[in-house]
Coordinates of N, CA, C and O in Angstrom, one line a residue:
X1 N -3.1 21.0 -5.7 CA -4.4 20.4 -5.9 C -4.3 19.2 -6.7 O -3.5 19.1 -7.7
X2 N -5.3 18.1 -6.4 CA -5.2 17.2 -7.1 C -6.3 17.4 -8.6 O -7.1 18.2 -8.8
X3 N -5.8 16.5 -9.1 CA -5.8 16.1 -10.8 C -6.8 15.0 -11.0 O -6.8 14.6 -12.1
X4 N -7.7 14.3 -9.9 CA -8.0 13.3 -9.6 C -9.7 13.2 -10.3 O -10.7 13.6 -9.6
X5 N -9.9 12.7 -11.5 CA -11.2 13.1 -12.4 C -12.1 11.8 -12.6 O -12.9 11.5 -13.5
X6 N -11.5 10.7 -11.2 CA -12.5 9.4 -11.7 C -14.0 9.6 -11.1 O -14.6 9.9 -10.1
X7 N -14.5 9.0 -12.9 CA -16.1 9.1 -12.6 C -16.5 8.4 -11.9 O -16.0 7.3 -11.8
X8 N -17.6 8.8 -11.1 CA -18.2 7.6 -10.3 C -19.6 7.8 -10.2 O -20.3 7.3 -9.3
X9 N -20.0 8.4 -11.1 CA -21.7 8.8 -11.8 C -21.8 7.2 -12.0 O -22.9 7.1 -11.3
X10 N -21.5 5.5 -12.5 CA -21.2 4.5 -13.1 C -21.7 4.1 -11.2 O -22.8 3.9 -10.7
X11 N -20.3 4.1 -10.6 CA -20.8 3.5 -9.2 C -21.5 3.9 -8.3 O -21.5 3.4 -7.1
X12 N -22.4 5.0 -8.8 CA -24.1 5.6 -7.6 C -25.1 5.0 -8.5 O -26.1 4.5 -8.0
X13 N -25.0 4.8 -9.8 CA -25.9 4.2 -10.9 C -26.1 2.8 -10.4 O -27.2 2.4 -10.0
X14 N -25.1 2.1 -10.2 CA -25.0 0.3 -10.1 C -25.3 0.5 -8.7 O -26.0 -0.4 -8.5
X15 N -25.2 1.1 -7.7 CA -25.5 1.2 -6.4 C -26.6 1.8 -5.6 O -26.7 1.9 -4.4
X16 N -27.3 2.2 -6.6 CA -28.7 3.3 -6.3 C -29.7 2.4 -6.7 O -30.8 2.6 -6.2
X17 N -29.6 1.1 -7.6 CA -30.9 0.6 -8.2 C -31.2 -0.4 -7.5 O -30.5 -1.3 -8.0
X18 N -31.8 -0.8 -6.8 CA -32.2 -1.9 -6.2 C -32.3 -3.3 -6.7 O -32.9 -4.3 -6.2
X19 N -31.8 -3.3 -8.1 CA -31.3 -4.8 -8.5 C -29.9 -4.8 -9.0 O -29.7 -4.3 -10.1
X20 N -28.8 -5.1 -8.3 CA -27.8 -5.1 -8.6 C -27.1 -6.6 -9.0 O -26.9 -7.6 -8.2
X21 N -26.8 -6.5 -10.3 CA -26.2 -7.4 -10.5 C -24.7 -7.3 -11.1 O -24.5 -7.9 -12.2
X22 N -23.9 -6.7 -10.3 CA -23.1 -6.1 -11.0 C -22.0 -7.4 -10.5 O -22.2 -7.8 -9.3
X23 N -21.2 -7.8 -11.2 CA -20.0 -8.6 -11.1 C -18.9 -8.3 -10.6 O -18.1 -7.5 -11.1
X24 N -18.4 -9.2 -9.0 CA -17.1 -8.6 -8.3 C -16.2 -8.4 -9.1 O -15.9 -7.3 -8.6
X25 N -15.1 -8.7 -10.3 CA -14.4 -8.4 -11.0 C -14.6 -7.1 -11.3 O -13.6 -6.4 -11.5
X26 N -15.6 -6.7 -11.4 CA -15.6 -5.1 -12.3 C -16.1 -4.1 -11.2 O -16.4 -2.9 -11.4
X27 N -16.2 -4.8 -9.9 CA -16.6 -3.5 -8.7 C -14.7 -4.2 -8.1 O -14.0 -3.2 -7.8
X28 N -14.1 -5.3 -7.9 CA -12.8 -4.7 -8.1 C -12.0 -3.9 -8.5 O -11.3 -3.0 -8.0
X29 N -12.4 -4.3 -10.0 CA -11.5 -2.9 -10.8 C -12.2 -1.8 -10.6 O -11.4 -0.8 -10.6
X30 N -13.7 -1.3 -10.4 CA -13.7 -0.3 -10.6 C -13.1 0.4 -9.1 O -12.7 1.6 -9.1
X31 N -13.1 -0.2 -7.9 CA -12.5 0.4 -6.2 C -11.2 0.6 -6.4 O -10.5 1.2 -5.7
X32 N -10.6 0.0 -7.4 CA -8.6 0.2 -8.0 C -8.9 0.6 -8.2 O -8.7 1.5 -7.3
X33 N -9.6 1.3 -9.1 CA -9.5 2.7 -10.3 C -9.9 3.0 -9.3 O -9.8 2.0 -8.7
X34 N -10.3 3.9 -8.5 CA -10.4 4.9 -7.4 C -9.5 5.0 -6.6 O -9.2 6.2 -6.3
X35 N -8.5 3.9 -6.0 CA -7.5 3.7 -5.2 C -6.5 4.5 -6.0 O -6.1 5.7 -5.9
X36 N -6.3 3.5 -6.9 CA -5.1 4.3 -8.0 C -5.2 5.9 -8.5 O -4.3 6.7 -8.6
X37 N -6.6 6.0 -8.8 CA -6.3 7.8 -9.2 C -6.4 8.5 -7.9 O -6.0 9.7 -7.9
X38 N -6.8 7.9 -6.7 CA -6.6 8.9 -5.6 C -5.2 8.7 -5.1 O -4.8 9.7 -4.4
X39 N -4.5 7.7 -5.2 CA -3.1 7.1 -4.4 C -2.2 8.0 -5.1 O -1.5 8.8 -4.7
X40 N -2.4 7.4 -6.5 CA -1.3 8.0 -7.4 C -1.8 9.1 -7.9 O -1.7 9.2 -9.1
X41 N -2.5 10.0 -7.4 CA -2.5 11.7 -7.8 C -2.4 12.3 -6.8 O -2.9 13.4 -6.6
X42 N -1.4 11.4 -5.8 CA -0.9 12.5 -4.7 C 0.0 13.4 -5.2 O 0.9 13.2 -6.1
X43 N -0.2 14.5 -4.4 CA 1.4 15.4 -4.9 C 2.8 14.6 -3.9 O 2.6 13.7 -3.1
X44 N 4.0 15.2 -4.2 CA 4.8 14.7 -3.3 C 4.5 15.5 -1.5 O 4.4 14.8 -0.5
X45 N 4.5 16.9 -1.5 CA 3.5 16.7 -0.4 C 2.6 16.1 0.4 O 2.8 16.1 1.6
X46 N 1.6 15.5 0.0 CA 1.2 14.7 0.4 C 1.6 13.4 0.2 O 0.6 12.9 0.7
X47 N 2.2 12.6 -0.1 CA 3.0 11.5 -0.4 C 3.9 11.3 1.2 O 3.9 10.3 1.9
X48 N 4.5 12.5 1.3 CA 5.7 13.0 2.3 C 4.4 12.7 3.8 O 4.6 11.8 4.6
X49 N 3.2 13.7 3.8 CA 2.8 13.7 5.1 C 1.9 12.2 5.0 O 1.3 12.1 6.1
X50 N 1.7 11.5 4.4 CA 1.1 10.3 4.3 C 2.4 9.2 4.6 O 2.0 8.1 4.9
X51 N 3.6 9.3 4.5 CA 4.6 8.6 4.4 C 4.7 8.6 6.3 O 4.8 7.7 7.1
X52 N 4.6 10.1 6.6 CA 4.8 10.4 8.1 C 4.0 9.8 9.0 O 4.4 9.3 10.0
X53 N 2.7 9.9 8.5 CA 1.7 9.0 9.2 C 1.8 7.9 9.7 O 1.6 7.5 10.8
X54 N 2.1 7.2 8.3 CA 2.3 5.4 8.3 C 3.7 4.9 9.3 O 4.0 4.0 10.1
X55 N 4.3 6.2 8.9 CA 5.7 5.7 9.5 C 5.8 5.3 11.2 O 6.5 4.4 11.8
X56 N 4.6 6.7 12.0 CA 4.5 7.1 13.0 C 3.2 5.9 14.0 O 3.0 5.6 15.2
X57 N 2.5 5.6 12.9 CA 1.5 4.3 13.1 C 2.5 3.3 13.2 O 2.7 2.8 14.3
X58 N 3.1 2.9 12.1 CA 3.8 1.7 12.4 C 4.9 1.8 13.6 O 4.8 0.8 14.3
X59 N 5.5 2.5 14.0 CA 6.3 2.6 15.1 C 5.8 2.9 16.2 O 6.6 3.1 17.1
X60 N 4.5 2.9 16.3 CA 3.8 2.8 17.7 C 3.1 1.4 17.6 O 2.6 1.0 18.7
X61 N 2.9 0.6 16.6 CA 2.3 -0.2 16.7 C 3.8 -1.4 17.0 O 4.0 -2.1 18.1
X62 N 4.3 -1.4 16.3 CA 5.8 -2.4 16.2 C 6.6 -2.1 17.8 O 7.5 -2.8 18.0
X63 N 6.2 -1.2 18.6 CA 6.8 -0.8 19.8 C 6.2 -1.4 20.9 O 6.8 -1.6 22.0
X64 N 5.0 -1.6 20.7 CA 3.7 -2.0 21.7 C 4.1 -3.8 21.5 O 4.3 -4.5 22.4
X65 N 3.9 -4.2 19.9 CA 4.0 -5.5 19.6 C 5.4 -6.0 20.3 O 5.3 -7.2 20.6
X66 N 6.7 -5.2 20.6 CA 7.9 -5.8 20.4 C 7.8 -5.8 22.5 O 8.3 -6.6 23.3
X67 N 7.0 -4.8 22.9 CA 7.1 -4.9 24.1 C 5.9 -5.5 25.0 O 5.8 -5.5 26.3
X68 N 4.8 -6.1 23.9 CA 4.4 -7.3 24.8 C 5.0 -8.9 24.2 O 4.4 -9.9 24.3
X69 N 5.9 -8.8 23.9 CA 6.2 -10.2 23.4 C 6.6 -10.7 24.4 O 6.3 -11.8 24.9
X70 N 7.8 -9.5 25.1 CA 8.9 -9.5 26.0 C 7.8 -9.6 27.7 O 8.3 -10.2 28.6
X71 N 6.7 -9.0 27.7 CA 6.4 -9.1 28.8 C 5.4 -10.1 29.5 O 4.9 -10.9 28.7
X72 N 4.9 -10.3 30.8 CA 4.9 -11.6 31.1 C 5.8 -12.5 32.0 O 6.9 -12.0 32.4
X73 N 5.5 -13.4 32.3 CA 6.2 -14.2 33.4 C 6.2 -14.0 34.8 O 5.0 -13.8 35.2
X74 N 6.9 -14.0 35.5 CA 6.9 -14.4 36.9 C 7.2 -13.0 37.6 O 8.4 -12.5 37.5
X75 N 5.9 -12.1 38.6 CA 6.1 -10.7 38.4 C 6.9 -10.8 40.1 O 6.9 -9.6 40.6
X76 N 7.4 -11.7 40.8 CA 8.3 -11.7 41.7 C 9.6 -11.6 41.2 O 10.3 -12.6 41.0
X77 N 10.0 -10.7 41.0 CA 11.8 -10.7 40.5 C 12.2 -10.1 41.4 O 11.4 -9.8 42.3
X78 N 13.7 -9.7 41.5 CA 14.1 -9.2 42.4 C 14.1 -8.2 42.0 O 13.8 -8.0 40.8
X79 N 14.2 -7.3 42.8 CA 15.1 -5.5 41.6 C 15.6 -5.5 40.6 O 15.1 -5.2 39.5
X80 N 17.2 -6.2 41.0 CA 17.8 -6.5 39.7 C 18.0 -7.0 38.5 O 19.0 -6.9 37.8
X81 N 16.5 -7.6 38.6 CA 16.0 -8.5 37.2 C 14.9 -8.3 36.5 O 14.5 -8.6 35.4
X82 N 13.9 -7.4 38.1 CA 12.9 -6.2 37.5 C 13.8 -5.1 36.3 O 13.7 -5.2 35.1
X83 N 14.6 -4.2 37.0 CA 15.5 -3.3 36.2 C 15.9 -4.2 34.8 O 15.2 -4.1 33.9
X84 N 16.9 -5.0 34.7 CA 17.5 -5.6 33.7 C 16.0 -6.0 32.4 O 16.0 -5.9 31.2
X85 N 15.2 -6.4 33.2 CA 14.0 -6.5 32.4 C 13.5 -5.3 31.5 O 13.4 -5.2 30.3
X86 N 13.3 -4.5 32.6 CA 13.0 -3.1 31.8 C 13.1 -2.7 30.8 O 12.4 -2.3 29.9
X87 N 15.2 -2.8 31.1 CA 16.1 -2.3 29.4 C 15.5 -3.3 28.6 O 14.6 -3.1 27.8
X88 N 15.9 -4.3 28.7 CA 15.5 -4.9 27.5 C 14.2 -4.9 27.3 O 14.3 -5.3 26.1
X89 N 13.2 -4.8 27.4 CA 12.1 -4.3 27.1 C 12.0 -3.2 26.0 O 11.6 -3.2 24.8
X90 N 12.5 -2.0 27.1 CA 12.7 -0.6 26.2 C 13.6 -0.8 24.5 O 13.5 -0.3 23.4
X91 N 14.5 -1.6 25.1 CA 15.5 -1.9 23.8 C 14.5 -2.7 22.6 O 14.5 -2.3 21.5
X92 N 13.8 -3.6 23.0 CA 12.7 -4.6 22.2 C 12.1 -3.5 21.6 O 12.3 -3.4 20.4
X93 N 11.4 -2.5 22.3 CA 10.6 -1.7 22.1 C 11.3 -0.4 20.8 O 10.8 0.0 19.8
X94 N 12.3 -0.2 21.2 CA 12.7 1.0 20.2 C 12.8 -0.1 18.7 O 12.1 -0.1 17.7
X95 N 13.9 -0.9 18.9 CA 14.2 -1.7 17.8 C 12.7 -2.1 17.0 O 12.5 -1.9 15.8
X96 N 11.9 -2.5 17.6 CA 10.6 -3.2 17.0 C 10.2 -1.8 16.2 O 10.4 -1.7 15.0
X97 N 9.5 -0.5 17.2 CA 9.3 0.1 16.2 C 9.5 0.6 14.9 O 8.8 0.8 14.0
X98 N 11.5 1.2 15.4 CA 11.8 1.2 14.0 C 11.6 0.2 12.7 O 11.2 0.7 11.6
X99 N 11.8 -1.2 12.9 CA 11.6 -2.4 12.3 C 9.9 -2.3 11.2 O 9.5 -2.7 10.1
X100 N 9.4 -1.8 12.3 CA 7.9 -1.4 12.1 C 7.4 -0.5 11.0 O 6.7 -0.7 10.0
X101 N 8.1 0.7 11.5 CA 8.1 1.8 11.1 C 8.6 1.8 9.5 O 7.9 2.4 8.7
X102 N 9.4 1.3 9.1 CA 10.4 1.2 8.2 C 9.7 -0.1 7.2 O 10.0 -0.1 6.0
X103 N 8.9 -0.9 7.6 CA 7.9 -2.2 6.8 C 7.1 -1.3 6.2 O 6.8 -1.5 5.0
X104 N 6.3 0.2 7.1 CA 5.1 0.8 7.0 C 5.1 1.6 5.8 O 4.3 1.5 4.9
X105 N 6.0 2.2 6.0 CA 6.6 3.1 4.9 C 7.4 2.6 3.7 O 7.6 3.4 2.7
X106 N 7.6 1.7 3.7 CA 8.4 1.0 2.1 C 6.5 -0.1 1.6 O 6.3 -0.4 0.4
X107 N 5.7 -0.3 2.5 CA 4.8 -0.7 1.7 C 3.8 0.6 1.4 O 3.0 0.5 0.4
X108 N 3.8 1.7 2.1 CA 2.8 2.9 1.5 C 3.8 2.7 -0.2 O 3.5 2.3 -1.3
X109 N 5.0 3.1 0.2 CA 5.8 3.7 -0.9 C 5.4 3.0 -2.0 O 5.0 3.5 -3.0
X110 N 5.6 1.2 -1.9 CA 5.2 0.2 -3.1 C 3.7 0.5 -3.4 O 3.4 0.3 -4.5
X111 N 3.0 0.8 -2.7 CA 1.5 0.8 -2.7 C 1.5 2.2 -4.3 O 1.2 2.0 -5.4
X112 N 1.9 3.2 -3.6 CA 2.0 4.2 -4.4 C 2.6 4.6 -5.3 O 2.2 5.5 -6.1
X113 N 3.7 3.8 -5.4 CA 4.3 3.5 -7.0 C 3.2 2.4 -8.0 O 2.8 2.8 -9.1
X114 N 2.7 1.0 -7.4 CA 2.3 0.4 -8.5 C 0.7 1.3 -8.8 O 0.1 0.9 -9.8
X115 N 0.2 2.1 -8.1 CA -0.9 3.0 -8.4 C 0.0 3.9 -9.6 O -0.4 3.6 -10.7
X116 N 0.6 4.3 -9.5 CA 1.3 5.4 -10.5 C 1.4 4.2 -11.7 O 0.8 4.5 -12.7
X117 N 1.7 3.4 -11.7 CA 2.2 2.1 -12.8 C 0.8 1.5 -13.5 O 0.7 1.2 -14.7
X118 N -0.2 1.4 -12.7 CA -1.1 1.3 -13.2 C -1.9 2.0 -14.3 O -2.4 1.7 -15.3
X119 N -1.7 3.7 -13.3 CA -2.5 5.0 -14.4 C -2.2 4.9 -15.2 O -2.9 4.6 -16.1
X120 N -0.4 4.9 -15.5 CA 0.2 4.9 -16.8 C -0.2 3.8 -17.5 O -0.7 4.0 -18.6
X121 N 0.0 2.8 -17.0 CA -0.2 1.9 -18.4 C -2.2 2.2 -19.0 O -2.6 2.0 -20.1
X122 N -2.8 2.6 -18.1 CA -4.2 3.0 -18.6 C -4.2 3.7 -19.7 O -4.7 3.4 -20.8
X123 N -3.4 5.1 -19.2 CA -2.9 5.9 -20.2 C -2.6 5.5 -21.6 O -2.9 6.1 -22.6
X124 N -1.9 4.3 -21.6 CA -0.8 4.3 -22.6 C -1.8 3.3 -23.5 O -1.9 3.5 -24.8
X125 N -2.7 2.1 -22.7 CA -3.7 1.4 -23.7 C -4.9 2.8 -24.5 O -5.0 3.0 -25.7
X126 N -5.6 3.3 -23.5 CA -6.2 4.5 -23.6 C -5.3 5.2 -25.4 O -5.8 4.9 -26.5
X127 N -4.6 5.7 -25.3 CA -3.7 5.9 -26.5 C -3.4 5.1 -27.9 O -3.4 5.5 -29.0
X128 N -3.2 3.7 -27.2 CA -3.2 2.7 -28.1 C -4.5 2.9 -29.1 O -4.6 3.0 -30.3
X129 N -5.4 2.8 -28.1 CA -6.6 2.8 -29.3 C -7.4 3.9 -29.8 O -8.4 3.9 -30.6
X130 N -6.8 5.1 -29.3 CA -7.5 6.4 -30.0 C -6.1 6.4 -31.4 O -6.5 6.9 -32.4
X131 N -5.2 6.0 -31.4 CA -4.5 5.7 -32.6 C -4.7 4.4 -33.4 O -4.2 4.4 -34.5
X132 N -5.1 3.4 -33.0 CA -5.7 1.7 -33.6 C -4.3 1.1 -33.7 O -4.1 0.4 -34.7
X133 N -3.4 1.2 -32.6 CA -2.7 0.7 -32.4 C -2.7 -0.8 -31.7 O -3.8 -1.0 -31.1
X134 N -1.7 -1.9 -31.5 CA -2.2 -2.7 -30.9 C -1.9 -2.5 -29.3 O -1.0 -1.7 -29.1
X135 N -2.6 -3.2 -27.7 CA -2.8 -2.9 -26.5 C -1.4 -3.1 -26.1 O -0.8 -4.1 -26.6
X136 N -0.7 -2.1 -25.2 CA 0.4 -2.7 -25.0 C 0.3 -4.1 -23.9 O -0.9 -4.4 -23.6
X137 N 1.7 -4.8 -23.2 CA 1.8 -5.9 -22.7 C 0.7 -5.5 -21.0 O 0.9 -4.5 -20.4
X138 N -0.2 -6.3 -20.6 CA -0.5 -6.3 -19.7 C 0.8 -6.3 -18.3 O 1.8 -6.9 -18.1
X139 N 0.0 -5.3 -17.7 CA 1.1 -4.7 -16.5 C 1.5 -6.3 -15.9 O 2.6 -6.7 -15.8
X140 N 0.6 -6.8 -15.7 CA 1.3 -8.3 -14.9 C 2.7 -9.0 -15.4 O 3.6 -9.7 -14.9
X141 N 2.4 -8.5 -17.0 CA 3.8 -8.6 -17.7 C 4.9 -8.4 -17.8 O 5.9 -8.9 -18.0
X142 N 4.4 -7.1 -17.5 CA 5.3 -5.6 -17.5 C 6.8 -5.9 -16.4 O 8.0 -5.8 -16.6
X143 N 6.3 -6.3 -15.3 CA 7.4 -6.8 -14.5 C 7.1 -8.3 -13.6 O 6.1 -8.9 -13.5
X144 N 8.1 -8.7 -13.1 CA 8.4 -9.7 -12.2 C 6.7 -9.9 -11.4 O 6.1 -9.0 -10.7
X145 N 6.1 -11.1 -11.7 CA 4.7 -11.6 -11.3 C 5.4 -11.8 -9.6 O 4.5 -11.7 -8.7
X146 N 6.2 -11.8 -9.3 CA 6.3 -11.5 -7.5 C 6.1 -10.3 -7.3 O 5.4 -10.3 -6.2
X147 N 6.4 -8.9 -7.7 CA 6.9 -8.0 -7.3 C 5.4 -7.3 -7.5 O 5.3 -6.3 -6.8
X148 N 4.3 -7.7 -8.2 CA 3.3 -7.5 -8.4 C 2.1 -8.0 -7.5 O 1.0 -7.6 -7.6
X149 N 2.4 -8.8 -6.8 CA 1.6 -9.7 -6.0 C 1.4 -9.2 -4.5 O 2.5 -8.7 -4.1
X150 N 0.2 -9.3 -3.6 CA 0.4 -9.3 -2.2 C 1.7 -9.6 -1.7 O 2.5 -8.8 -1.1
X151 N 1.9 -10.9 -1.8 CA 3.1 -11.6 -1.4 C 4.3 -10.8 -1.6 O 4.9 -10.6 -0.6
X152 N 4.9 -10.2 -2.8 CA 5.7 -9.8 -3.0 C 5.9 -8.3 -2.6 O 7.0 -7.8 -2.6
X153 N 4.5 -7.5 -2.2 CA 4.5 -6.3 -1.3 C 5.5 -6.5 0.1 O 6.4 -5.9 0.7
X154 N 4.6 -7.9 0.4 CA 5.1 -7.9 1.7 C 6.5 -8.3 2.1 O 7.0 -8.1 3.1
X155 N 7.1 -9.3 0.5 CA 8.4 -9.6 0.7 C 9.6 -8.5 0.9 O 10.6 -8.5 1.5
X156 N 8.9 -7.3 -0.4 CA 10.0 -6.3 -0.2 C 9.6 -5.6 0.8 O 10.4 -4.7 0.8
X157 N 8.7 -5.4 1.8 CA 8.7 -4.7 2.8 C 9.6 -5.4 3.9 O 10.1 -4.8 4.9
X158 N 9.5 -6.6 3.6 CA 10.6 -7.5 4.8 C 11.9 -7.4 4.7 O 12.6 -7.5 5.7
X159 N 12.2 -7.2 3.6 CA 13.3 -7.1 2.7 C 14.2 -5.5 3.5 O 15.2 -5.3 4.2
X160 N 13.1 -4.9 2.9 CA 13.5 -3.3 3.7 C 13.9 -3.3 5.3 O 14.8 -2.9 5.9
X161 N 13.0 -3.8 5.6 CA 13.1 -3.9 6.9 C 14.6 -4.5 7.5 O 15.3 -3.9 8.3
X162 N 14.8 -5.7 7.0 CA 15.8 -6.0 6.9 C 17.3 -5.2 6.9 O 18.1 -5.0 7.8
X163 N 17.5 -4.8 5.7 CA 18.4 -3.8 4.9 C 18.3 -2.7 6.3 O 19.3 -2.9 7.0
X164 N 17.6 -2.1 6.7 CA 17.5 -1.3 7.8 C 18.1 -1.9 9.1 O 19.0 -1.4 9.8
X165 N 17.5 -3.0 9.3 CA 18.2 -3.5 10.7 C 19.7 -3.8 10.5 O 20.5 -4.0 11.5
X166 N 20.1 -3.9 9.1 CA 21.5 -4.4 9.1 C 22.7 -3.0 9.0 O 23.9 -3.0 8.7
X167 N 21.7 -2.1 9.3 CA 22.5 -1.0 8.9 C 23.1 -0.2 10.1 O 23.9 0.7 10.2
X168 N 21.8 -1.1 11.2 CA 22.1 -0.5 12.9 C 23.0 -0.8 13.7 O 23.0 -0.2 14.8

């Protein structure tokens, strides 16, 4: 069972009154703080069958994408260039999904780690000041400003993907 205790008495209040003037910055953070305590208070079971999902999406989607790239053109062929067509097709098609499949799953994974990275450091400010200690370094700090970024989601998912194809 999940552990997952974000209030949201705060976002029926701001969303129930018919004058809202509530500021996108803090209906940002507050849809993260939802993301993150629901993302990162998965168990690894569920981590595992949410990993399976994305994996099985992405490799039907990267299968479909790799085998219309390939199709098209001039539908008079002979047999033997219908057939020759085919394999490679099929071949387009397995390779893409895996390729797919394997982007899908290293960005759930990243998705779900920087949720875990987030709680924590909540935690750890949270802490800071029930002892009057000073805030520790803001997470953007904490590591590499690429590795933190959309961009850099998508680079290590490329990355992965990579590392994978070079391995086949």
């Amino acid at each position: 069972q999940r552990n997952n205790t974000y209030n949201t008495s705060n976002f029926r209040e701001r969303y129930s009154s018919s004058n809202n003037n509530a500021n996108d910055d803090d209906d940002y953070d507050m849809y993260r703080d939802i993301f993150d305590t629901t993302v990162g208070g998965m168990s690894e079971e569920e981590l595992s069958v949410t990993m399976g999902m994305v994996s099985a999406l992405g490799g039907i989607v990267g299968g479909i994408m790799a085998s219309r790239m390939l199709s098209g053109g001039n539908n008079t062929r002979s047999a033997t260039a219908s057939a020759t067509s085919s394999v490679v097709k099929s071949m387009a098609s397995t390779v893409g999904s895996a390729i797919a499949s394997e982007i899908a799953v290293s960005s759930a994974r990243a998705l779900h780690k920087r949720s875990v990275e987030r709680l924590q450091y909540k935690e750890e400010c949270r802490r800071a000041v029930e002892r009057g200690d000073p805030m520790p370094p803001k997470e953007e700090n904490r590591s590499n400003s690429n590795k933190s970024s959309w961009g850099g989601l998508f680079a290590n998912a490329v990355n992965a993907a990579n590392e994978f194809a070079s391995k086949r």
